[in-house]
């Protein structure tokens, strides 16, 4: 009898539309290259960000120009026009200059300009004099699946110079280290050694849709990061944060670099690590600040960006150490991690 009552309740809820939200699945995302948008209560176009579409909401699937397909979530949990949806020449996200007093240099919005308004995916604070991204910031929503990461080339947005972009090539990093630390340096053993790579500040997996993931592959969103740390504890932190985002809210995440990595050269003289002459400094620390919807600090993760230091380094003074919310490997290969008091962290 109890089972029958549960089944009847399920049928009744379905009939009343309680369970009639439309669910976007992995194959829908991976097969769609149009831009997911909707109109808010004021009729203003907004980027859609989550996998659940409420009953009655209309999505405007943009391609380019006037090429728009409308599809509405119906009471039966299906869309009026099915997915996936493709078009031949979809609009690409771009970088737009904006004023932001929190950025000491130039802030850029990465997103779209549609109907004379900017639709933001994330923003990047960029110092053109040093060729350095100071930080990037984005909103992260909860999701239950992770579509395949797109394979796309990084774009310079005609802001980062081609020479600076090519500085991330393995051979050029090797030559830069030889130039800074001497031909006898042993940090990078040969020109094919992949020690430092293009570390995303805003992770592609923080987004749901293909165009949004693709938007992260740009030089305005990376810093020189040690590969094993990027693939090790840093990725574990990003995965864990995504698992903690509330289903009914979001996290606002700010990620950046602090200071410049200093290493002794072949003669024992300490020198700062740059990848392109006096530009593209390798940060000594990378940080990730997690705030809730109301702007309250939730977590701060601070990573020492160097695998050559065999002992856990002293933490910088701006980090008031607190226990980390989950355990991480404690070694230079995976990265030395500190957790800081978010109420006292200045970034």
Tab-separated table of C-alpha atoms in Angstrom:
chain	number	residue	atom	x	y	z
A	1	UNK	CA	0.000	0.000	0.000
A	2	UNK	CA	2.830	2.372	0.858
A	3	UNK	CA	4.470	1.742	-2.528
A	4	UNK	CA	1.194	2.368	-4.337
A	5	UNK	CA	0.760	5.644	-2.481
A	6	UNK	CA	4.243	6.739	-3.502
A	7	UNK	CA	3.548	5.866	-7.142
A	8	UNK	CA	0.231	7.742	-7.098
A	9	UNK	CA	1.939	10.746	-5.556
A	10	UNK	CA	4.556	10.661	-8.314
A	11	UNK	CA	1.863	10.497	-11.017
A	12	UNK	CA	-0.081	13.334	-9.386
A	13	UNK	CA	3.020	15.522	-9.140
A	14	UNK	CA	3.808	14.849	-12.779
A	15	UNK	CA	0.239	15.723	-13.803
A	16	UNK	CA	0.451	19.001	-11.874
A	17	UNK	CA	3.695	19.904	-13.575
A	18	UNK	CA	5.814	19.718	-10.423
A	19	UNK	CA	8.333	17.479	-12.182
A	20	UNK	CA	7.951	19.066	-15.606
A	21	UNK	CA	11.173	21.061	-15.797
A	22	UNK	CA	13.242	20.251	-18.872
A	23	UNK	CA	16.658	18.686	-18.355
A	24	UNK	CA	19.530	19.458	-20.688
A	25	UNK	CA	21.750	16.397	-21.083
A	26	UNK	CA	25.316	15.816	-22.149
A	27	UNK	CA	24.538	14.808	-25.737
A	28	UNK	CA	22.410	17.952	-26.160
A	29	UNK	CA	25.316	20.129	-25.049
A	30	UNK	CA	28.017	18.357	-27.031
A	31	UNK	CA	25.933	18.464	-30.211
A	32	UNK	CA	24.909	22.120	-29.948
A	33	UNK	CA	27.023	25.069	-31.067
A	34	UNK	CA	24.349	27.748	-30.734
A	35	UNK	CA	24.354	30.202	-27.810
A	36	UNK	CA	21.888	29.471	-25.002
A	37	UNK	CA	20.028	32.652	-23.984
A	38	UNK	CA	16.709	33.618	-22.390
A	39	UNK	CA	14.839	36.792	-21.468
A	40	UNK	CA	14.514	37.855	-17.856
A	41	UNK	CA	11.425	39.433	-16.243
A	42	UNK	CA	12.275	42.774	-17.873
A	43	UNK	CA	12.619	41.212	-21.305
A	44	UNK	CA	16.392	41.644	-21.320
A	45	UNK	CA	18.421	38.950	-23.034
A	46	UNK	CA	20.668	36.929	-20.683
A	47	UNK	CA	23.053	34.004	-21.086
A	48	UNK	CA	21.644	30.735	-19.802
A	49	UNK	CA	23.978	28.849	-17.476
A	50	UNK	CA	22.315	25.767	-15.935
A	51	UNK	CA	21.170	22.323	-17.050
A	52	UNK	CA	17.563	22.631	-15.802
A	53	UNK	CA	15.085	24.768	-17.740
A	54	UNK	CA	11.863	25.693	-15.873
A	55	UNK	CA	8.514	24.769	-17.350
A	56	UNK	CA	7.302	27.543	-19.674
A	57	UNK	CA	10.682	29.235	-20.148
A	58	UNK	CA	11.695	29.978	-23.731
A	59	UNK	CA	15.313	29.618	-24.783
A	60	UNK	CA	16.574	31.757	-27.653
A	61	UNK	CA	19.261	29.732	-29.393
A	62	UNK	CA	21.435	32.284	-31.178
A	63	UNK	CA	23.765	31.675	-34.084
A	64	UNK	CA	24.706	34.898	-35.813
A	65	UNK	CA	22.803	37.953	-36.911
A	66	UNK	CA	19.108	37.168	-37.138
A	67	UNK	CA	19.538	33.387	-37.003
A	68	UNK	CA	17.648	32.487	-33.812
A	69	UNK	CA	15.736	29.323	-32.934
A	70	UNK	CA	13.160	29.550	-30.139
A	71	UNK	CA	12.385	26.493	-28.047
A	72	UNK	CA	10.155	26.354	-24.990
A	73	UNK	CA	10.110	23.911	-22.090
A	74	UNK	CA	6.699	22.203	-22.083
A	75	UNK	CA	4.701	20.671	-19.245
A	76	UNK	CA	5.732	17.181	-20.350
A	77	UNK	CA	9.401	18.016	-19.782
A	78	UNK	CA	10.226	18.227	-23.501
A	79	UNK	CA	11.264	21.194	-25.645
A	80	UNK	CA	9.080	22.426	-28.514
A	81	UNK	CA	12.163	22.261	-30.747
A	82	UNK	CA	14.482	19.416	-29.871
A	83	UNK	CA	18.211	19.335	-29.243
A	84	UNK	CA	20.960	19.223	-30.347
A	85	UNK	CA	20.984	22.377	-32.489
A	86	UNK	CA	23.730	23.405	-34.836
A	87	UNK	CA	24.435	26.226	-37.247
A	88	UNK	CA	27.204	26.904	-39.741
A	89	UNK	CA	28.792	30.093	-38.393
A	90	UNK	CA	28.051	30.654	-34.703
A	91	UNK	CA	28.962	33.924	-33.004
A	92	UNK	CA	32.215	33.765	-31.041
A	93	UNK	CA	32.803	35.333	-27.605
A	94	UNK	CA	35.056	38.378	-27.623
A	95	UNK	CA	36.918	40.622	-25.192
A	96	UNK	CA	35.441	44.057	-24.464
A	97	UNK	CA	37.095	46.847	-22.486
A	98	UNK	CA	35.183	48.062	-19.442
A	99	UNK	CA	35.799	50.288	-16.433
A	100	UNK	CA	36.187	48.432	-13.139
A	101	UNK	CA	37.709	50.240	-10.175
A	102	UNK	CA	38.777	46.956	-8.582
A	103	UNK	CA	41.200	46.320	-11.449
A	104	UNK	CA	44.358	48.472	-11.199
A	105	UNK	CA	45.049	47.991	-14.909
A	106	UNK	CA	42.589	47.253	-17.755
A	107	UNK	CA	39.518	45.108	-17.189
A	108	UNK	CA	38.015	43.096	-20.020
A	109	UNK	CA	34.665	41.331	-20.200
A	110	UNK	CA	34.736	38.048	-22.100
A	111	UNK	CA	31.354	37.391	-23.660
A	112	UNK	CA	29.002	38.710	-26.315
A	113	UNK	CA	27.568	42.036	-27.385
A	114	UNK	CA	23.959	41.448	-28.398
A	115	UNK	CA	21.084	43.928	-28.615
A	116	UNK	CA	23.499	46.707	-27.603
A	117	UNK	CA	24.339	45.084	-24.309
A	118	UNK	CA	27.260	43.031	-23.079
A	119	UNK	CA	26.522	39.504	-21.940
A	120	UNK	CA	29.365	38.520	-19.616
A	121	UNK	CA	30.830	35.054	-19.150
A	122	UNK	CA	33.785	36.221	-17.055
A	123	UNK	CA	36.129	39.157	-16.675
A	124	UNK	CA	39.907	39.509	-16.779
A	125	UNK	CA	42.167	42.172	-15.247
A	126	UNK	CA	45.164	42.536	-17.565
A	127	UNK	CA	48.446	44.424	-17.179
A	128	UNK	CA	49.666	45.058	-20.724
A	129	UNK	CA	52.999	46.495	-19.560
A	130	UNK	CA	53.999	43.162	-18.043
A	131	UNK	CA	51.836	40.985	-20.288
A	132	UNK	CA	50.373	39.620	-17.081
A	133	UNK	CA	46.813	38.664	-16.189
A	134	UNK	CA	46.413	39.851	-12.600
A	135	UNK	CA	43.211	37.900	-12.027
A	136	UNK	CA	40.039	36.607	-13.651
A	137	UNK	CA	36.593	36.320	-12.110
A	138	UNK	CA	33.518	34.292	-12.979
A	139	UNK	CA	30.274	32.894	-11.595
A	140	UNK	CA	30.086	29.119	-11.248
A	141	UNK	CA	26.838	27.152	-11.206
A	142	UNK	CA	26.267	23.583	-10.052
A	143	UNK	CA	25.957	20.838	-12.653
A	144	UNK	CA	25.621	17.072	-12.571
A	145	UNK	CA	27.609	16.221	-15.711
A	146	UNK	CA	30.682	17.469	-17.504
A	147	UNK	CA	30.594	17.551	-21.316
A	148	UNK	CA	33.722	16.862	-23.314
A	149	UNK	CA	36.197	19.716	-23.171
A	150	UNK	CA	36.473	21.337	-26.628
A	151	UNK	CA	39.804	21.275	-28.436
A	152	UNK	CA	40.384	24.809	-29.660
A	153	UNK	CA	43.351	27.084	-30.172
A	154	UNK	CA	44.043	29.844	-27.684
A	155	UNK	CA	43.172	33.308	-28.978
A	156	UNK	CA	45.112	36.520	-28.383
A	157	UNK	CA	42.042	38.782	-28.858
A	158	UNK	CA	44.506	41.043	-30.715
A	159	UNK	CA	45.501	42.250	-27.237
A	160	UNK	CA	48.260	39.823	-26.291
A	161	UNK	CA	51.065	40.012	-28.852
A	162	UNK	CA	51.957	36.978	-30.974
A	163	UNK	CA	55.455	37.027	-29.440
A	164	UNK	CA	54.019	36.821	-25.920
A	165	UNK	CA	51.683	34.018	-26.969
A	166	UNK	CA	54.544	32.008	-28.480
A	167	UNK	CA	56.490	32.401	-25.223
A	168	UNK	CA	54.399	29.540	-23.793
A	169	UNK	CA	55.897	27.041	-26.263
A	170	UNK	CA	58.155	24.482	-24.582
A	171	UNK	CA	61.223	25.421	-26.580
A	172	UNK	CA	60.747	29.123	-25.875
A	173	UNK	CA	60.284	28.553	-22.142
A	174	UNK	CA	63.529	26.561	-22.139
A	175	UNK	CA	65.396	29.350	-23.950
A	176	UNK	CA	63.895	31.957	-21.599
A	177	UNK	CA	65.162	29.998	-18.577
A	178	UNK	CA	68.597	29.710	-20.156
A	179	UNK	CA	68.579	33.449	-20.813
A	180	UNK	CA	67.546	34.333	-17.238
A	181	UNK	CA	69.375	31.642	-15.249
A	182	UNK	CA	72.263	30.796	-17.575
A	183	UNK	CA	72.936	28.026	-20.071
A	184	UNK	CA	74.017	25.831	-17.188
A	185	UNK	CA	70.622	26.024	-15.453
A	186	UNK	CA	69.135	22.640	-14.553
A	187	UNK	CA	65.527	23.646	-13.923
A	188	UNK	CA	64.478	22.675	-17.426
A	189	UNK	CA	66.698	19.794	-18.595
A	190	UNK	CA	66.019	20.173	-22.329
A	191	UNK	CA	63.895	22.102	-24.817
A	192	UNK	CA	61.137	19.476	-24.909
A	193	UNK	CA	60.605	19.448	-21.149
A	194	UNK	CA	57.023	20.431	-20.324
A	195	UNK	CA	57.412	21.966	-16.872
A	196	UNK	CA	55.340	25.149	-17.173
A	197	UNK	CA	52.127	25.411	-19.153
A	198	UNK	CA	49.186	27.705	-19.813
A	199	UNK	CA	47.260	27.569	-16.576
A	200	UNK	CA	43.596	28.519	-16.892
A	201	UNK	CA	42.393	31.037	-14.310
A	202	UNK	CA	38.727	30.483	-15.154
A	203	UNK	CA	38.503	26.733	-15.732
A	204	UNK	CA	36.706	25.549	-18.863
A	205	UNK	CA	34.876	22.916	-16.767
A	206	UNK	CA	33.290	25.723	-14.720
A	207	UNK	CA	30.966	26.278	-17.680
A	208	UNK	CA	28.276	24.017	-19.087
A	209	UNK	CA	27.832	24.867	-22.762
A	210	UNK	CA	30.373	24.455	-25.561
A	211	UNK	CA	30.660	28.138	-26.496
A	212	UNK	CA	31.112	29.039	-22.816
A	213	UNK	CA	33.843	26.423	-22.321
A	214	UNK	CA	35.533	27.606	-25.516
A	215	UNK	CA	35.595	31.187	-24.210
A	216	UNK	CA	38.219	30.237	-21.607
A	217	UNK	CA	40.873	29.369	-24.200
A	218	UNK	CA	42.424	32.802	-24.494
A	219	UNK	CA	45.633	34.407	-23.304
A	220	UNK	CA	43.598	36.855	-21.224
A	221	UNK	CA	42.717	33.875	-19.019
A	222	UNK	CA	46.041	32.192	-18.301
A	223	UNK	CA	49.191	32.471	-16.211
A	224	UNK	CA	52.439	30.475	-16.396
A	225	UNK	CA	51.701	27.595	-14.027
A	226	UNK	CA	53.777	24.533	-13.215
A	227	UNK	CA	52.165	21.662	-15.086
A	228	UNK	CA	52.242	19.033	-12.351
A	229	UNK	CA	50.631	21.484	-9.902
A	230	UNK	CA	48.028	22.504	-12.470
A	231	UNK	CA	47.227	18.835	-13.125
A	232	UNK	CA	47.562	17.909	-9.445
A	233	UNK	CA	46.261	19.780	-6.428
A	234	UNK	CA	45.014	22.768	-8.416
A	235	UNK	CA	42.680	20.587	-10.472
A	236	UNK	CA	41.554	18.773	-7.315
A	237	UNK	CA	40.652	22.133	-5.776
A	238	UNK	CA	38.671	23.172	-8.851
A	239	UNK	CA	36.789	19.866	-8.923
A	240	UNK	CA	36.005	20.062	-5.223
A	241	UNK	CA	34.718	23.634	-5.471
A	242	UNK	CA	32.387	22.660	-8.310
A	243	UNK	CA	30.984	19.886	-6.126
A	244	UNK	CA	30.193	22.390	-3.359
A	245	UNK	CA	28.271	24.994	-5.373
A	246	UNK	CA	24.677	25.171	-4.040
A	247	UNK	CA	22.047	23.896	-6.482
A	248	UNK	CA	19.889	26.967	-5.880
A	249	UNK	CA	22.641	29.592	-5.994
A	250	UNK	CA	26.166	30.177	-7.326
A	251	UNK	CA	29.750	30.828	-6.302
A	252	UNK	CA	31.712	33.841	-7.506
A	253	UNK	CA	35.327	32.822	-7.971
A	254	UNK	CA	38.355	35.073	-8.364
A	255	UNK	CA	41.649	33.508	-9.427
A	256	UNK	CA	45.000	35.183	-9.890
A	257	UNK	CA	48.732	35.270	-9.322
A	258	UNK	CA	50.874	36.980	-6.682
A	259	UNK	CA	54.538	38.087	-6.822
A	260	UNK	CA	57.185	36.670	-9.169
A	261	UNK	CA	59.008	33.366	-8.850
A	262	UNK	CA	62.662	33.888	-7.895
A	263	UNK	CA	65.313	31.205	-8.381
A	264	UNK	CA	69.131	31.146	-8.122
A	265	UNK	CA	70.919	31.243	-11.451
A	266	UNK	CA	73.918	29.088	-12.347
A	267	UNK	CA	76.113	31.373	-10.240
A	268	UNK	CA	73.809	31.345	-7.222
A	269	UNK	CA	72.368	34.833	-7.836
A	270	UNK	CA	68.602	35.058	-7.300
A	271	UNK	CA	66.749	36.156	-10.415
A	272	UNK	CA	63.061	36.572	-11.293
A	273	UNK	CA	61.558	34.180	-13.836
A	274	UNK	CA	60.129	35.841	-16.955
A	275	UNK	CA	59.108	34.054	-20.144
A	276	UNK	CA	59.414	36.959	-22.590
A	277	UNK	CA	62.244	39.355	-21.797
A	278	UNK	CA	60.891	41.651	-19.073
A	279	UNK	CA	57.324	40.454	-19.623
A	280	UNK	CA	55.237	37.425	-18.676
A	281	UNK	CA	56.444	36.871	-15.099
A	282	UNK	CA	55.915	33.423	-13.591
A	283	UNK	CA	53.789	34.006	-10.457
A	284	UNK	CA	55.222	32.782	-7.168
A	285	UNK	CA	51.741	32.039	-5.818
A	286	UNK	CA	48.339	31.429	-7.364
A	287	UNK	CA	45.149	31.948	-5.395
A	288	UNK	CA	41.481	31.138	-5.710
A	289	UNK	CA	38.924	33.089	-3.663
A	290	UNK	CA	35.415	31.627	-3.433
A	291	UNK	CA	32.520	33.894	-2.477
A	292	UNK	CA	28.822	33.147	-2.176
A	293	UNK	CA	25.959	34.909	-3.968
A	294	UNK	CA	25.970	37.720	-1.394
A	295	UNK	CA	29.714	38.324	-1.707
A	296	UNK	CA	30.682	36.643	1.555
A	297	UNK	CA	34.025	34.824	1.526
A	298	UNK	CA	33.666	31.052	1.749
A	299	UNK	CA	37.110	29.629	0.896
A	300	UNK	CA	40.577	30.833	-0.093
A	301	UNK	CA	43.110	28.417	-1.587
A	302	UNK	CA	46.722	29.531	-2.034
A	303	UNK	CA	49.175	27.430	-4.073
A	304	UNK	CA	52.960	27.739	-4.174
A	305	UNK	CA	53.721	27.815	-7.903
A	306	UNK	CA	57.067	26.004	-7.976
A	307	UNK	CA	58.049	22.336	-8.014
A	308	UNK	CA	61.762	22.973	-7.417
A	309	UNK	CA	61.303	23.763	-3.712
A	310	UNK	CA	61.488	20.445	-1.859
A	311	UNK	CA	60.309	21.776	1.514
A	312	UNK	CA	56.971	23.417	2.278
A	313	UNK	CA	57.648	27.177	1.991
A	314	UNK	CA	56.652	29.839	4.480
A	315	UNK	CA	53.281	31.279	3.622
A	316	UNK	CA	52.963	34.954	2.669
A	317	UNK	CA	51.729	37.344	5.356
A	318	UNK	CA	48.368	38.090	3.705
A	319	UNK	CA	47.274	34.500	4.346
A	320	UNK	CA	45.930	33.827	7.821
A	321	UNK	CA	46.060	30.039	7.765
A	322	UNK	CA	42.902	28.039	8.490
A	323	UNK	CA	42.302	24.269	8.141
A	324	UNK	CA	41.554	23.199	4.584
A	325	UNK	CA	38.043	21.784	4.047
A	326	UNK	CA	39.404	18.572	2.489
A	327	UNK	CA	42.730	16.761	2.361
A	328	UNK	CA	45.287	17.171	-0.425
A	329	UNK	CA	48.667	15.577	-1.178
A	330	UNK	CA	51.478	17.522	0.489
A	331	UNK	CA	54.432	17.447	-1.882
A	332	UNK	CA	56.097	19.741	-4.436
A	333	UNK	CA	54.948	17.704	-7.444
A	334	UNK	CA	51.239	18.093	-6.672
A	335	UNK	CA	51.748	21.531	-5.132
A	336	UNK	CA	51.990	22.958	-1.643
A	337	UNK	CA	48.573	24.329	-0.714
A	338	UNK	CA	47.500	26.675	2.063
A	339	UNK	CA	43.958	27.607	3.030
A	340	UNK	CA	43.456	31.181	4.213
A	341	UNK	CA	40.851	33.028	6.226
A	342	UNK	CA	38.586	34.556	3.532
A	343	UNK	CA	37.554	37.422	5.803
A	344	UNK	CA	41.170	38.619	5.984
A	345	UNK	CA	42.440	37.816	2.498
A	346	UNK	CA	42.865	41.107	0.592
A	347	UNK	CA	42.148	39.851	-2.949
